[in-house]
Amino acid sequence: MHEETARLRSLFDRADIYDLLAEFVRCLDDRDFTGYAALFTEDGVLRMPGREHRGRAGLAEYVEADLGHYHRTHHLSANHRVEVDGDRATSRSSMHAVHLRSADDPTDWWSVGGWYDNTYRRVGTAWRFHTVDITPVWLGEGP
């Protein structure tokens, strides 16, 4: 492949992955758990400290059981470092998530910051998450 064409392909791939990362947090905060699960490969894995879910099947229900009882959530993914290698890619992103417990008290929240370490696979023409590893670095909460 011509060097300029390869660089363009890499830029397009990285842009598609950035869009996937934005859709990831949008789905969580909009409570679109079915849409969230669709962002993963069929054999995708979601890992959090002490637990994990394997496979797209049941992922929506798994995430809804974890986040569905909060009044609202606000997830941020930033400082994306994406590396593409053919039909596979990796990324590390800063993560900050706020979980509002009650509709009646906006000071009743807890938050977590840390890392998203992800792997991706190209499925057809689209990129999908193959693994998402969530690593907390700090926790906080309202008064």
XYZ file of N, CA and C in Angstrom:
429
model
N 0.850 -1.171 0.000
C 0.000 0.000 0.000
C 0.897 1.235 0.000
N 0.564 2.187 -0.802
C 1.289 3.450 -0.872
C 1.259 4.123 0.503
N 2.374 4.754 0.913
C 2.492 5.334 2.254
C 1.387 6.345 2.547
N 1.070 7.193 1.595
C 0.024 8.202 1.813
C -1.345 7.539 1.987
N -1.618 6.522 1.219
C -2.880 5.790 1.342
C -2.963 5.099 2.697
N -1.861 4.525 3.144
C -1.821 3.855 4.447
C -2.069 4.857 5.573
N -1.488 6.039 5.459
C -1.697 7.069 6.487
C -3.148 7.525 6.509
N -3.755 7.693 5.342
C -5.167 8.074 5.278
C -6.042 6.991 5.895
N -5.767 5.734 5.566
C -6.539 4.624 6.134
C -6.443 4.640 7.658
N -5.240 4.866 8.174
C -5.031 4.922 9.619
C -5.836 6.065 10.248
N -5.837 7.222 9.598
C -6.615 8.358 10.112
C -8.107 8.049 10.127
N -8.614 7.442 9.054
C -10.026 7.069 9.001
C -10.356 6.039 10.082
N -9.491 5.053 10.250
C -9.723 4.038 11.275
C -9.748 4.661 12.669
N -8.796 5.521 12.948
C -8.756 6.173 14.262
C -9.983 7.048 14.474
N -10.427 7.761 13.455
C -11.643 8.579 13.567
C -12.855 7.705 13.863
N -12.947 6.564 13.205
C -14.057 5.638 13.463
C -14.019 5.122 14.908
N -12.833 4.854 15.425
C -12.708 4.386 16.802
C -13.043 5.501 17.783
N -12.632 6.738 17.497
C -13.023 7.867 18.350
C -14.545 7.986 18.400
N -15.205 7.816 17.250
C -16.668 7.858 17.215
C -17.260 6.719 18.040
N -16.651 5.549 17.971
C -17.115 4.407 18.753
C -16.994 4.703 20.250
N -15.892 5.309 20.663
C -15.706 5.679 22.070
C -16.759 6.695 22.519
N -17.092 7.653 21.670
C -18.129 8.634 22.005
C -19.494 7.960 22.123
N -19.777 7.022 21.232
C -21.051 6.300 21.273
C -21.137 5.426 22.525
N -20.032 4.864 22.950
C -19.937 4.037 24.159
C -20.473 4.794 25.370
N -19.968 6.005 25.614
C -20.416 6.770 26.784
C -21.817 7.345 26.568
N -22.175 7.692 25.334
C -23.522 8.191 25.075
C -24.553 7.128 25.405
N -24.305 5.905 24.961
C -25.236 4.808 25.242
C -25.400 4.593 26.744
N -24.307 4.624 27.490
C -24.405 4.446 28.940
C -25.268 5.533 29.563
N -24.997 6.783 29.235
C -25.703 7.892 29.871
C -27.133 8.059 29.385
N -27.432 7.611 28.184
C -28.816 7.631 27.672
C -29.576 6.362 28.040
N -28.927 5.459 28.763
C -29.526 4.183 29.171
C -29.932 3.326 27.972
N -29.171 3.463 26.908
C -29.384 2.643 25.719
C -28.488 1.417 25.840
N -28.871 0.509 26.717
C -28.033 -0.649 27.019
C -27.968 -1.634 25.857
N -29.040 -1.704 25.078
C -29.029 -2.556 23.881
C -28.056 -1.982 22.853
N -28.087 -0.664 22.657
C -27.136 -0.013 21.753
C -25.707 -0.175 22.229
N -25.511 -0.097 23.535
C -24.185 -0.294 24.121
C -23.651 -1.685 23.781
N -24.474 -2.698 24.004
C -24.046 -4.080 23.727
C -23.716 -4.264 22.254
N -24.439 -3.583 21.370
C -24.203 -3.716 19.928
C -22.843 -3.172 19.508
N -22.187 -2.418 20.367
C -20.867 -1.866 20.055
C -19.750 -2.893 20.233
N -20.077 -4.067 20.773
C -19.101 -5.111 21.065
C -19.135 -6.200 19.998
N -18.020 -6.903 19.851
C -17.999 -8.104 19.026
C -18.852 -9.174 19.710
N -19.223 -10.190 18.962
C -20.029 -11.282 19.536
C -19.346 -11.916 20.748
N -18.008 -11.991 20.723
C -17.260 -12.603 21.821
C -16.574 -11.555 22.704
N -17.112 -10.346 22.699
C -16.518 -9.254 23.467
C -16.533 -9.510 24.965
N -15.640 -8.802 25.667
C -15.497 -8.963 27.115
C -15.473 -7.585 27.765
N -16.280 -7.430 28.817
C -16.276 -6.232 29.659
C -15.738 -6.653 31.019
N -14.631 -6.010 31.448
C -14.009 -6.354 32.739
C -13.973 -5.133 33.645
N -14.401 -5.349 34.874
C -14.285 -4.365 35.946
C -13.634 -5.082 37.120
N -13.105 -4.367 38.087
C -12.455 -5.046 39.207
C -13.373 -6.094 39.854
N -12.901 -7.323 39.882
C -13.625 -8.392 40.540
C -14.767 -9.014 39.768
N -15.007 -8.569 38.538
C -16.101 -9.165 37.754
C -15.902 -8.905 36.279
N -16.573 -9.731 35.484
C -16.514 -9.552 34.041
C -17.739 -10.189 33.397
N -18.012 -9.737 32.200
C -19.070 -10.344 31.377
C -18.436 -10.714 30.041
N -18.705 -11.939 29.583
C -18.169 -12.426 28.313
C -19.298 -12.601 27.319
N -19.094 -12.054 26.124
C -20.051 -12.208 25.036
C -21.047 -11.066 24.969
N -21.491 -10.780 23.755
C -22.496 -9.734 23.558
C -23.836 -10.159 24.150
N -24.154 -11.460 24.041
C -25.411 -11.962 24.585
C -25.466 -11.692 26.092
N -26.517 -11.055 26.536
C -26.699 -10.759 27.951
C -25.974 -9.521 28.437
N -25.180 -8.887 27.592
C -24.408 -7.718 28.026
C -25.325 -6.548 28.377
N -26.351 -6.308 27.597
C -27.271 -5.196 27.891
C -27.885 -5.373 29.279
N -28.340 -6.570 29.593
C -28.948 -6.834 30.891
C -27.919 -6.708 32.024
N -26.700 -7.149 31.755
C -25.627 -7.068 32.749
C -25.332 -5.607 33.109
N -25.205 -4.762 32.105
C -24.883 -3.350 32.343
C -26.087 -2.628 32.950
N -27.283 -2.973 32.496
C -28.484 -2.357 33.077
C -28.604 -2.703 34.566
N -28.299 -3.931 34.953
C -28.346 -4.323 36.368
C -27.338 -3.515 37.187
N -26.213 -3.143 36.576
C -25.180 -2.373 37.262
C -25.529 -0.882 37.336
N -25.984 -0.308 36.235
C -26.190 1.153 36.167
C -27.648 1.591 36.181
N -28.563 0.673 35.924
C -29.966 1.045 35.757
C -30.650 1.616 36.982
N -30.133 1.363 38.171
C -30.791 1.870 39.379
C -30.376 3.300 39.732
N -29.399 3.855 39.021
C -29.024 5.250 39.256
C -29.994 6.165 38.539
N -30.240 7.343 39.143
C -31.111 8.315 38.489
C -30.503 8.779 37.168
N -29.226 9.104 37.196
C -28.493 9.513 35.991
C -27.041 9.102 36.151
N -26.339 9.012 35.028
C -24.890 8.838 35.040
C -24.289 9.829 34.051
N -23.014 10.101 34.243
C -22.287 10.987 33.334
C -20.888 10.420 33.163
N -20.642 9.816 31.998
C -19.354 9.182 31.702
C -18.553 10.036 30.733
N -17.266 10.172 31.014
C -16.351 10.869 30.121
C -15.207 9.930 29.756
N -14.830 9.981 28.505
C -13.673 9.252 28.015
C -12.835 10.270 27.249
N -11.578 10.434 27.647
C -10.762 11.498 27.051
C -9.317 11.035 26.894
N -8.539 11.877 26.230
C -7.110 11.619 26.033
C -6.867 10.256 25.399
N -7.606 9.981 24.341
C -7.545 8.689 23.673
C -6.201 8.485 22.969
N -5.586 7.390 23.258
C -4.359 6.967 22.573
C -4.717 5.700 21.802
N -4.933 5.843 20.507
C -5.398 4.741 19.669
C -4.272 4.290 18.754
N -4.052 2.977 18.695
C -3.079 2.401 17.773
C -3.769 1.328 16.949
N -3.642 1.459 15.638
C -4.297 0.543 14.711
C -3.249 -0.352 14.071
N -3.579 -1.642 13.972
C -2.716 -2.617 13.312
C -3.610 -3.517 12.460
N -3.823 -3.101 11.217
C -4.681 -3.869 10.321
C -6.123 -3.833 10.781
N -6.695 -5.021 11.070
C -8.085 -5.131 11.500
C -8.228 -5.226 13.009
N -7.160 -4.862 13.712
C -7.177 -4.841 15.178
C -6.629 -3.495 15.649
N -7.046 -3.101 16.840
C -6.567 -1.839 17.390
C -6.619 -1.910 18.910
N -5.898 -0.990 19.551
C -5.916 -0.849 21.002
C -6.071 0.621 21.344
N -6.546 0.882 22.556
C -6.577 2.265 23.036
C -6.485 2.289 24.547
N -6.001 3.414 25.031
C -6.069 3.756 26.456
C -6.692 5.131 26.527
N -7.677 5.271 27.410
C -8.385 6.534 27.582
C -8.527 6.833 29.066
N -8.493 8.124 29.398
C -8.852 8.538 30.748
C -10.355 8.362 30.912
N -10.778 7.935 32.095
C -12.185 7.697 32.376
C -12.594 8.461 33.624
N -13.770 9.096 33.561
C -14.376 9.739 34.715
C -15.865 9.485 34.616
N -16.435 8.886 35.648
C -17.863 8.563 35.640
C -18.498 9.025 36.941
N -19.613 9.742 36.815
C -20.373 10.218 37.970
C -21.719 9.500 37.964
N -22.150 9.040 39.136
C -23.387 8.279 39.290
C -24.283 9.015 40.282
N -25.390 9.572 39.812
C -26.341 10.305 40.652
C -27.357 9.310 41.216
N -27.393 9.199 42.540
C -28.243 8.191 43.172
C -29.718 8.573 43.203
N -30.014 9.861 43.300
C -31.390 10.290 43.556
C -31.788 11.448 42.653
N -33.031 11.426 42.207
C -33.555 12.544 41.425
C -33.813 13.747 42.327
N -33.975 13.502 43.618
C -34.333 14.563 44.556
C -33.147 15.303 45.145
N -31.946 14.742 45.035
C -30.781 15.345 45.682
C -29.565 15.282 44.755
N -29.271 16.382 44.053
C -28.138 16.371 43.124
C -26.777 16.301 43.817
N -26.744 16.357 45.145
C -25.470 16.205 45.854
C -25.233 14.762 46.278
N -26.186 13.873 45.987
C -26.052 12.455 46.354
C -25.494 11.683 45.163
N -24.169 11.657 45.068
C -23.494 11.033 43.928
C -22.223 10.346 44.406
N -21.722 9.473 43.541
C -20.377 8.935 43.716
C -19.719 8.943 42.341
N -18.413 9.021 42.338
C -17.697 9.066 41.059
C -16.436 8.218 41.133
N -15.949 7.930 39.942
C -14.741 7.114 39.810
C -13.938 7.654 38.636
N -12.646 7.640 38.785
C -11.760 8.030 37.692
C -10.703 6.964 37.505
N -10.231 6.845 36.300
C -9.203 5.850 36.022
C -8.985 5.698 34.537
N -8.934 4.439 34.084
C -8.576 4.136 32.703
C -9.577 3.187 32.055
N -9.779 3.407 30.765
C -10.374 2.417 29.882
C -9.230 1.883 29.019
N -8.948 0.613 29.087
C -7.987 -0.038 28.193
C -8.781 -0.988 27.309
N -8.809 -0.701 26.016
C -9.684 -1.416 25.088
C -8.907 -2.058 23.952
N -9.479 -3.145 23.453
C -9.033 -3.699 22.181
C -10.236 -3.686 21.245
N -9.959 -3.631 19.954
C -10.995 -3.515 18.928
C -10.721 -4.506 17.814
N -11.795 -4.860 17.138
C -11.685 -5.650 15.912
C -12.573 -5.011 14.859
N -12.094 -5.073 13.630
C -12.930 -4.634 12.524
C -13.868 -5.790 12.180
N -15.156 -5.492 12.139
C -16.179 -6.482 11.798
C -16.879 -5.943 10.553
N -16.604 -6.572 9.422
C -17.084 -6.008 8.158
C -16.381 -4.686 7.922
N -17.146 -3.608 7.841
C -16.557 -2.280 7.653
C -16.553 -1.459 8.940
N -17.054 -2.025 10.045
C -17.190 -1.269 11.294
C -16.222 -1.772 12.356
N -15.787 -0.881 13.216
C -14.974 -1.245 14.370
C -15.899 -1.574 15.530
N -15.533 -2.585 16.313
C -16.292 -2.983 17.497
C -15.316 -3.226 18.644
N -15.798 -3.021 19.868
C -14.998 -3.354 21.040
C -14.854 -4.865 21.131
N -13.644 -5.337 21.334
C -13.426 -6.744 21.642
C -13.262 -6.916 23.149
N -12.470 -6.056 23.771
C -12.364 -6.053 25.232
C -12.400 -4.619 25.734
N -13.040 -4.446 26.880
C -13.026 -3.183 27.619
C -12.614 -3.534 29.034
N -11.488 -2.983 29.452
C -10.995 -3.169 30.813
C -11.073 -1.837 31.538
N -11.832 -1.805 32.629
C -12.004 -0.595 33.421
C -11.126 -0.719 34.655
N -10.211 0.248 34.815
C -9.298 0.244 35.952
C -9.477 1.526 36.757
N -10.145 1.446 37.922
C -10.290 2.640 38.751
C -8.953 3.051 39.359
N -8.760 4.358 39.471
C -7.592 4.910 40.136
C -8.027 5.647 41.408
N -9.210 6.275 41.356
C -9.721 7.009 42.525
C -11.242 6.913 42.568
N -11.796 7.122 43.774
C -13.233 7.158 44.007
C -13.552 8.403 44.818
N -14.741 8.938 44.651
C -15.196 10.072 45.430
C -16.703 10.060 45.541
N -17.232 10.875 46.488
C -18.678 10.987 46.562
C -19.064 12.307 47.184
N -20.341 12.657 46.950
C -20.875 13.906 47.501
C -20.982 13.828 49.012
N -21.343 14.960 49.633
C -21.392 15.013 51.095
C -22.375 14.041 51.714
